[in-house]
Coordinates of C-alpha atoms and ligand atoms in Angstrom, one line a residue:
M20 CA -27.1 -9.1 -21.1
F21 CA -27.2 -5.4 -22.3
T22 CA -25.1 -3.4 -24.7
V23 CA -23.3 -0.1 -24.1
T24 CA -22.6 2.1 -27.1
L25 CA -20.0 4.9 -26.9
K26 CA -21.3 7.9 -28.9
Q27 CA -18.0 9.4 -30.1
S28 CA -16.3 6.2 -31.4
G29 CA -19.4 4.1 -32.0
R30 CA -17.6 1.2 -30.1
R31 CA -20.0 -1.2 -28.3
F32 CA -19.5 -3.7 -25.5
P33 CA -21.7 -6.2 -23.6
V34 CA -22.5 -5.8 -19.9
E35 CA -23.1 -8.9 -17.7
P36 CA -25.9 -8.7 -15.2
G37 CA -24.8 -6.8 -12.1
E38 CA -21.7 -5.5 -13.8
T39 CA -20.8 -1.8 -13.8
V40 CA -20.2 0.0 -17.1
L41 CA -16.6 0.5 -16.2
E42 CA -16.0 -3.2 -15.4
A43 CA -17.6 -4.2 -18.6
A44 CA -15.6 -1.7 -20.6
Q45 CA -12.4 -2.9 -19.0
R46 CA -13.3 -6.6 -19.8
A47 CA -13.8 -5.5 -23.4
G48 CA -10.3 -3.8 -23.5
I49 CA -11.9 -0.3 -23.7
A50 CA -10.4 2.4 -21.4
L51 CA -12.8 4.9 -19.9
P52 CA -11.5 7.3 -17.3
Y53 CA -11.6 6.4 -13.6
S54 CA -9.7 7.0 -10.3
C55 CA -11.3 6.1 -7.0
R56 CA -13.7 3.3 -8.3
A57 CA -16.0 4.1 -5.4
G58 CA -18.3 6.8 -6.7
V59 CA -16.8 9.7 -4.8
C60 CA -14.2 11.4 -7.1
G61 CA -16.2 12.1 -10.3
S62 CA -13.4 11.3 -12.8
C63 CA -15.5 8.6 -14.4
K64 CA -18.4 11.0 -15.0
A65 CA -20.1 10.6 -18.4
I66 CA -23.4 11.6 -20.0
L67 CA -26.2 9.1 -20.4
L68 CA -27.8 9.9 -23.8
E69 CA -30.2 6.9 -23.9
G70 CA -31.2 4.2 -21.4
Q71 CA -31.3 3.9 -17.6
C72 CA -28.9 2.8 -14.8
Q73 CA -29.1 2.0 -11.2
Y74 CA -26.5 2.3 -8.3
P75 CA -26.8 -0.9 -6.2
R76 CA -23.3 -0.7 -4.8
N77 CA -22.2 2.8 -3.6
P78 CA -24.4 5.9 -3.9
P79 CA -23.2 8.2 -6.7
V80 CA -21.7 10.7 -4.2
A81 CA -19.8 12.6 -7.0
L82 CA -23.0 13.5 -8.7
S83 CA -24.4 15.4 -5.8
G84 CA -25.0 19.0 -6.9
T85 CA -25.4 17.9 -10.5
S86 CA -28.7 18.8 -12.1
P87 CA -30.7 15.7 -13.3
A88 CA -31.1 17.6 -16.6
Q89 CA -27.4 17.0 -17.3
H90 CA -28.0 13.2 -17.4
A91 CA -24.6 12.6 -15.7
V92 CA -23.7 9.1 -14.8
L93 CA -20.8 7.6 -12.8
L94 CA -19.4 4.7 -14.9
C95 CA -17.6 3.0 -11.9
Q96 CA -20.9 2.5 -10.1
A97 CA -23.6 2.5 -12.8
V98 CA -25.2 -0.8 -13.5
P99 CA -27.3 -0.7 -16.7
C100 CA -31.1 -1.5 -16.6
G101 CA -31.1 -1.9 -20.4
D102 CA -29.1 -0.9 -23.5
L103 CA -27.2 2.4 -23.0
L104 CA -25.9 5.1 -25.3
I105 CA -23.1 7.1 -23.5
A106 CA -21.0 10.1 -24.2
A107 CA -17.7 9.3 -22.4
R108 CA -14.1 10.3 -22.8
E109 CA -12.1 7.3 -24.1
V110 CA -8.5 7.1 -23.1
T111 CA -7.2 4.8 -25.9
S112 CA -3.5 5.4 -25.1
V113 CA -3.8 3.1 -22.1
E114 CA -5.5 0.3 -24.0
D115 CA -2.4 -1.3 -25.4
I116 CA -1.0 -2.2 -22.0
A117 CA -2.8 -5.1 -20.4
R118 CA -3.0 -5.1 -16.6
R119 CA -1.5 -8.1 -14.9
R120 CA -0.4 -9.4 -11.5
L121 CA 3.2 -9.8 -10.5
E122 CA 5.3 -10.3 -7.4
V123 CA 8.0 -7.6 -6.6
V124 CA 10.8 -7.3 -4.1
V125 CA 11.4 -4.2 -2.1
T126 CA 15.0 -3.0 -2.9
E127 CA 15.0 0.4 -1.3
K128 CA 13.1 2.0 1.5
S129 CA 13.8 5.6 2.6
A130 CA 12.2 8.4 4.7
L131 CA 11.3 11.1 2.2
A132 CA 9.5 13.2 4.9
P133 CA 8.4 12.5 8.4
D134 CA 5.3 10.7 7.2
V135 CA 6.3 9.9 3.6
I136 CA 8.2 6.7 2.7
G137 CA 9.9 6.2 -0.6
L138 CA 10.0 2.6 -1.9
R139 CA 11.8 1.1 -4.9
L140 CA 10.4 -2.3 -6.1
E141 CA 11.9 -4.7 -8.6
P142 CA 10.2 -7.7 -10.3
A143 CA 10.9 -10.9 -8.2
P144 CA 13.2 -13.5 -9.9
G145 CA 11.3 -15.1 -12.7
E146 CA 8.8 -12.3 -13.2
T147 CA 8.9 -10.1 -16.3
R148 CA 9.2 -6.3 -16.2
L149 CA 6.0 -4.3 -15.8
N150 CA 5.1 -1.8 -18.5
W151 CA 2.9 1.3 -17.8
L152 CA 2.3 4.9 -18.9
P153 CA 3.6 7.7 -16.8
G154 CA 1.0 8.7 -14.2
Q155 CA -0.7 5.3 -13.8
Y156 CA -1.0 3.5 -10.5
L157 CA -0.8 0.0 -9.1
D158 CA -2.9 -1.9 -6.6
V159 CA -1.0 -3.6 -3.7
L160 CA -2.9 -6.9 -3.2
L161 CA -3.3 -7.7 0.5
E162 CA -3.7 -11.3 1.8
D163 CA -7.4 -10.9 2.6
G164 CA -8.3 -9.9 -1.0
R165 CA -8.3 -6.1 -0.3
R166 CA -6.3 -3.7 -2.4
R167 CA -4.4 -0.5 -1.7
P168 CA -3.8 1.9 -4.7
F169 CA -0.6 3.9 -5.1
S170 CA 0.7 5.9 -8.0
I171 CA 4.0 5.0 -9.7
A172 CA 6.3 7.9 -9.3
G173 CA 8.0 7.8 -12.6
G174 CA 7.9 6.1 -16.1
P175 CA 9.2 2.7 -16.9
R176 CA 13.0 2.4 -16.3
A177 CA 15.6 0.3 -18.0
D178 CA 16.3 -1.7 -14.8
G179 CA 12.5 -2.5 -14.4
S180 CA 12.2 -0.8 -11.0
I181 CA 9.1 0.9 -9.8
E182 CA 9.2 4.0 -7.5
M183 CA 6.4 4.8 -4.9
H184 CA 5.8 7.6 -2.4
V185 CA 3.7 6.3 0.4
R186 CA 2.1 8.6 2.9
H187 CA 1.6 7.1 6.3
V188 CA -2.1 7.6 7.0
A189 CA -3.1 7.8 10.7
G190 CA -5.0 4.6 11.6
G191 CA -4.2 3.1 8.1
G192 CA -3.5 -0.6 8.2
F193 CA -1.3 -1.0 5.1
T194 CA 0.6 2.3 5.3
S195 CA 1.3 1.8 9.0
W196 CA 2.9 -1.5 8.1
V197 CA 4.9 0.1 5.3
A198 CA 6.2 2.7 7.8
D199 CA 7.0 0.3 10.7
G200 CA 7.1 -3.3 9.5
L201 CA 8.2 -3.4 5.8
R202 CA 11.9 -4.3 5.3
V203 CA 14.1 -4.3 2.2
G204 CA 13.9 -7.8 0.7
D205 CA 10.2 -8.2 1.5
R206 CA 7.9 -9.2 -1.3
L207 CA 4.6 -7.6 -2.4
R208 CA 1.9 -8.7 -4.8
L209 CA 0.7 -6.1 -7.3
E210 CA -1.9 -5.6 -10.0
A211 CA -0.9 -3.0 -12.6
P212 CA -1.0 -0.8 -14.5
L213 CA -4.2 0.9 -13.6
G214 CA -5.8 4.3 -14.1
T215 CA -6.2 6.9 -16.8
F216 CA -4.2 9.8 -15.4
V217 CA -1.7 9.8 -18.3
P218 CA 0.0 12.3 -20.6
R219 CA -2.3 13.7 -23.3
E220 CA 0.0 14.5 -26.3
D221 CA -2.7 15.5 -28.7
S222 CA -2.6 19.1 -27.7
E223 CA -0.3 22.1 -28.0
R224 CA -1.8 24.0 -25.1
P225 CA 0.1 25.1 -22.0
M226 CA -0.1 22.7 -19.1
V227 CA -0.8 23.3 -15.5
F228 CA 0.1 20.6 -12.9
M229 CA -1.2 20.7 -9.4
A230 CA -0.1 18.3 -6.7
G231 CA -1.0 18.0 -3.1
G232 CA 1.3 16.0 -0.8
T233 CA 2.2 12.6 -2.3
G234 CA 0.0 13.6 -5.3
F235 CA 3.4 14.7 -6.5
A236 CA 4.2 11.1 -7.4
P237 CA 2.2 10.8 -10.6
V238 CA 2.7 14.5 -11.5
K239 CA 6.5 13.8 -11.3
A240 CA 6.0 10.9 -13.7
I241 CA 4.0 12.9 -16.3
V242 CA 6.2 16.1 -16.0
E243 CA 9.4 14.0 -16.5
H244 CA 7.7 12.4 -19.5
F245 CA 7.0 15.7 -21.2
L246 CA 10.5 17.0 -20.3
A247 CA 12.1 13.9 -21.8
L248 CA 10.1 14.5 -25.0
G249 CA 11.6 18.0 -25.1
T250 CA 8.2 19.7 -25.2
R251 CA 8.0 23.3 -25.9
R252 CA 4.6 23.7 -24.3
P253 CA 4.7 26.0 -21.2
I254 CA 4.4 24.0 -18.0
E255 CA 3.4 25.5 -14.6
V256 CA 3.9 23.0 -11.7
Y257 CA 2.2 23.8 -8.4
W258 CA 3.0 21.6 -5.4
G259 CA 1.1 22.2 -2.1
A260 CA 1.7 20.9 1.4
R261 CA 1.3 22.0 5.0
N262 CA 5.0 21.9 6.0
A263 CA 8.2 22.6 4.1
A264 CA 9.4 19.1 5.0
D265 CA 6.4 17.6 3.1
L266 CA 7.7 19.1 -0.2
Y267 CA 10.0 16.1 -0.1
L268 CA 11.5 16.4 -3.6
L269 CA 11.8 20.2 -3.6
E270 CA 15.3 20.3 -5.2
L271 CA 14.2 17.9 -7.9
A272 CA 11.4 20.2 -8.9
R273 CA 13.7 23.3 -8.7
G274 CA 16.1 21.4 -11.0
W275 CA 13.3 21.0 -13.6
E276 CA 12.9 24.8 -13.6
R277 CA 16.6 25.4 -14.0
S278 CA 16.9 23.0 -16.9
A279 CA 13.7 23.5 -18.8
H280 CA 13.0 27.1 -19.9
A281 CA 9.3 26.5 -20.4
L282 CA 8.7 25.2 -16.9
R283 CA 8.0 27.2 -13.8
F284 CA 7.7 25.6 -10.3
H285 CA 5.5 27.0 -7.5
P286 CA 5.8 25.5 -4.1
V287 CA 2.9 26.5 -1.8
L288 CA 2.5 26.0 2.0
S289 CA -0.8 26.1 3.8
D290 CA 0.7 26.6 7.3
P291 CA 1.3 30.4 7.6
E292 CA 4.1 30.0 10.2
Q293 CA 5.9 27.4 8.0
A294 CA 5.5 29.6 4.9
A295 CA 6.9 32.6 6.8
A296 CA 9.8 30.6 8.2
S297 CA 10.7 29.1 4.8
G298 CA 10.0 32.1 2.7
L299 CA 7.7 30.0 0.5
R300 CA 4.3 31.1 -0.8
M301 CA 1.5 30.8 1.6
G302 CA -2.0 29.6 0.9
L303 CA -4.0 26.7 -0.6
V304 CA -2.5 25.3 -3.7
H305 CA -5.6 25.6 -5.9
E306 CA -5.9 29.3 -4.8
A307 CA -2.3 29.9 -5.9
V308 CA -3.2 28.4 -9.3
L309 CA -6.2 30.7 -9.7
E310 CA -4.4 33.8 -8.4
D311 CA -1.8 33.3 -11.2
L312 CA -4.1 32.0 -13.9
P313 CA -7.6 33.4 -13.4
D314 CA -8.5 32.3 -16.9
L315 CA -7.9 28.6 -17.6
S316 CA -9.8 28.4 -20.8
G317 CA -6.6 27.9 -22.9
H318 CA -4.9 25.3 -20.7
D319 CA -4.8 21.6 -20.0
V320 CA -4.8 20.9 -16.3
Y321 CA -3.5 17.8 -14.5
M322 CA -4.1 17.4 -10.7
S323 CA -3.5 14.7 -8.2
G324 CA -3.7 14.5 -4.4
P325 CA -6.1 14.6 -1.5
P326 CA -9.9 14.5 -2.2
A327 CA -10.5 18.0 -0.8
M328 CA -8.0 19.6 -3.1
I329 CA -9.4 17.6 -6.1
D330 CA -13.0 18.7 -5.2
A331 CA -11.9 22.4 -5.1
G332 CA -10.1 22.1 -8.4
R333 CA -13.1 20.3 -10.0
K334 CA -15.4 23.2 -9.1
L335 CA -13.2 26.3 -9.3
F336 CA -11.1 25.5 -12.4
L337 CA -14.3 24.9 -14.4
D338 CA -15.6 28.3 -13.1
A339 CA -12.3 29.7 -14.4
G340 CA -13.2 28.6 -17.9
L341 CA -11.4 25.3 -18.1
P342 CA -13.4 22.9 -20.3
E343 CA -14.2 19.7 -18.2
E344 CA -12.7 17.4 -20.9
R345 CA -9.3 19.1 -20.4
L346 CA -9.2 18.5 -16.6
Y347 CA -7.3 15.2 -15.8
Y348 CA -7.0 14.0 -12.2
D349 CA -6.4 11.2 -9.7
S350 CA -8.1 11.7 -6.4
F351 CA -6.1 10.0 -3.6
D352 CA -9.2 8.6 -1.9
Y353 CA -9.0 5.6 0.4
A354 CA -9.3 2.1 -1.2
P355 CA -12.8 1.2 -2.6
D356 CA -13.5 -1.3 0.3
V357 CA -12.8 1.4 2.9
L358 CA -14.9 4.0 1.1
A359 CA -17.8 1.5 0.7
Q360 CA -17.7 0.9 4.5
I361 CA -17.6 4.6 5.3
L362 CA -20.5 5.3 2.9
A363 CA -22.5 2.3 4.3
G364 CA -21.8 3.7 7.8
R365 CA -23.1 7.1 6.8
A366 CA -26.2 5.6 5.2
G367 CA -26.8 3.6 8.3
L368 CA -26.6 6.7 10.5
A369 CA -29.0 8.5 8.1
H370 CA -31.6 5.8 8.6
A371 CA -31.0 5.4 12.3
Ligands
FAD4 C1 -5.7 6.2 -7.7 C2 -5.1 6.4 -6.3 C3 -3.7 6.6 -6.2 C4 -3.1 6.8 -5.0 N1 -1.8 7.0 -4.9 C5 -1.2 7.3 -3.7 C6 0.2 7.6 -3.7 O1 1.0 7.6 -4.7 N2 0.7 7.8 -2.4 C7 0.0 7.8 -1.3 O2 0.5 8.1 -0.2 N3 -1.4 7.6 -1.4 C8 -2.0 7.3 -2.5 N4 -3.3 7.0 -2.6 C9 -4.1 6.9 -1.3 C10 -3.8 5.5 -0.7 O3 -4.4 4.5 -1.5 C11 -4.4 5.4 0.7 O4 -3.8 6.3 1.6 C12 -4.3 4.0 1.2 O5 -5.2 3.1 0.5 C13 -4.5 3.9 2.7 O6 -4.3 2.5 3.1 P1 -4.2 2.0 4.5 O7 -4.5 0.5 4.5 O8 -3.0 2.5 5.2 O9 -5.4 2.7 5.3 P2 -6.9 2.1 5.5 O10 -6.7 1.0 6.5 O11 -7.5 1.9 4.3 O12 -7.5 3.3 6.3 C14 -7.6 4.6 5.8 C15 -8.2 5.6 6.8 O13 -9.6 5.3 6.8 C16 -10.0 5.0 8.2 N5 -11.0 4.0 8.1 C17 -10.8 2.7 7.7 N6 -12.0 2.0 7.7 C18 -12.9 2.9 8.1 C19 -14.3 2.9 8.3 N7 -15.1 1.8 8.1 N8 -15.0 4.0 8.7 C20 -14.3 5.2 8.9 N9 -13.0 5.3 8.7 C21 -12.3 4.2 8.4 C22 -8.7 4.6 8.9 O14 -8.7 4.9 10.2 C23 -7.7 5.5 8.2 O15 -7.7 6.8 8.8 C24 -3.9 6.8 -3.8 C25 -5.3 6.5 -3.9 C26 -5.9 6.4 -5.2 C27 -7.4 6.1 -5.2
FES5 S1 -16.4 8.3 -9.0 FE1 -16.0 6.7 -10.4 S2 -13.9 6.6 -10.4 FE2 -14.2 8.0 -8.8

């Protein structure tokens, strides 16, 4: 068994043979950042100051393009080869809420957009309410042991209900069933809360939120949290989609702008015809952010949505002066088992 020491806090935890640093930290109740858990999004990136790791599961795709001199490591995939000293961001705010499994009942199902389904879930009789921080996600547990991650589209509510925005993915097993088969009254098994995309309240800096498609779900949760706190920090919310219909809660976001003086909302459409027809701004959402805010050095940035948008933000926002430790994100990648299969398929092709 090896020991990992976190440089900033000095906290230490043991790692079992074959365990990743992230799994061992979670077992020890220490929250390190993560999102995809498959090695592709980069949100678990840390700096290895001493020791060595290997990547026996998925290749560390998110480190491609990183110079070895930076000693970067992906905590969700790295398995220690000895004791380690690591510089990693700790997200202590999520440590107080233990994740657990529970059964829920679907109490509402609605079509938010042509391929986005809104769900409301409530704990099944006999289950206690779930607690979570705004922005966190849940895993739907499927019968064969696989999991499907979805953000919770709001903070905890007095009635214990949980809101989700599910995009129907072409060829996707679970989301196709949600679209066509799931009925009000059906039950789901969940594990939650998960993730470290949560409000950071130890800052007075202006905030930028960027959502792509259903990436609006956790952004909505975090923005509503800051508005409920009565924050005076300036907030810019960018929401990008292809069609106007995909901005499925446009009036809600416009309502934020009307009621909160410090908040400005920027809807952006990537389809030129749709943008012209609706009178909304045209372009890619990250480009809109950079056009308005070419210098991000004084901001905190939260982003969530499709991997391509997250990748662009990771590169270009840092180029615009944003310190990496003030970029918070959830990348809506496919579930870890699907990514592992896709990556294994690519590796197989490369060796063929
Ligand atoms: C932290 C997090 C939060 C998320 N939150 C949300 C959210 O709030 N709302 C939301 O809409 N989405 C969210 N997502 C994305 C969501 O989890 C996925 O869309 C979902 O897992 C898809 O499940 P599925 O069973 O329908 O699709 P899957 O069956 O997993 O298939 C997904 C796609 O991959 C393809 N595929 C499957 N296996 C292979 C293979 N071996 N090789 C090649 N291609 C393959 C399928 O054809 C399909 O196109 C989130 C993701 C993460 C990581
Ligand atoms: S790369 Fe590790 S959580 Fe995404």
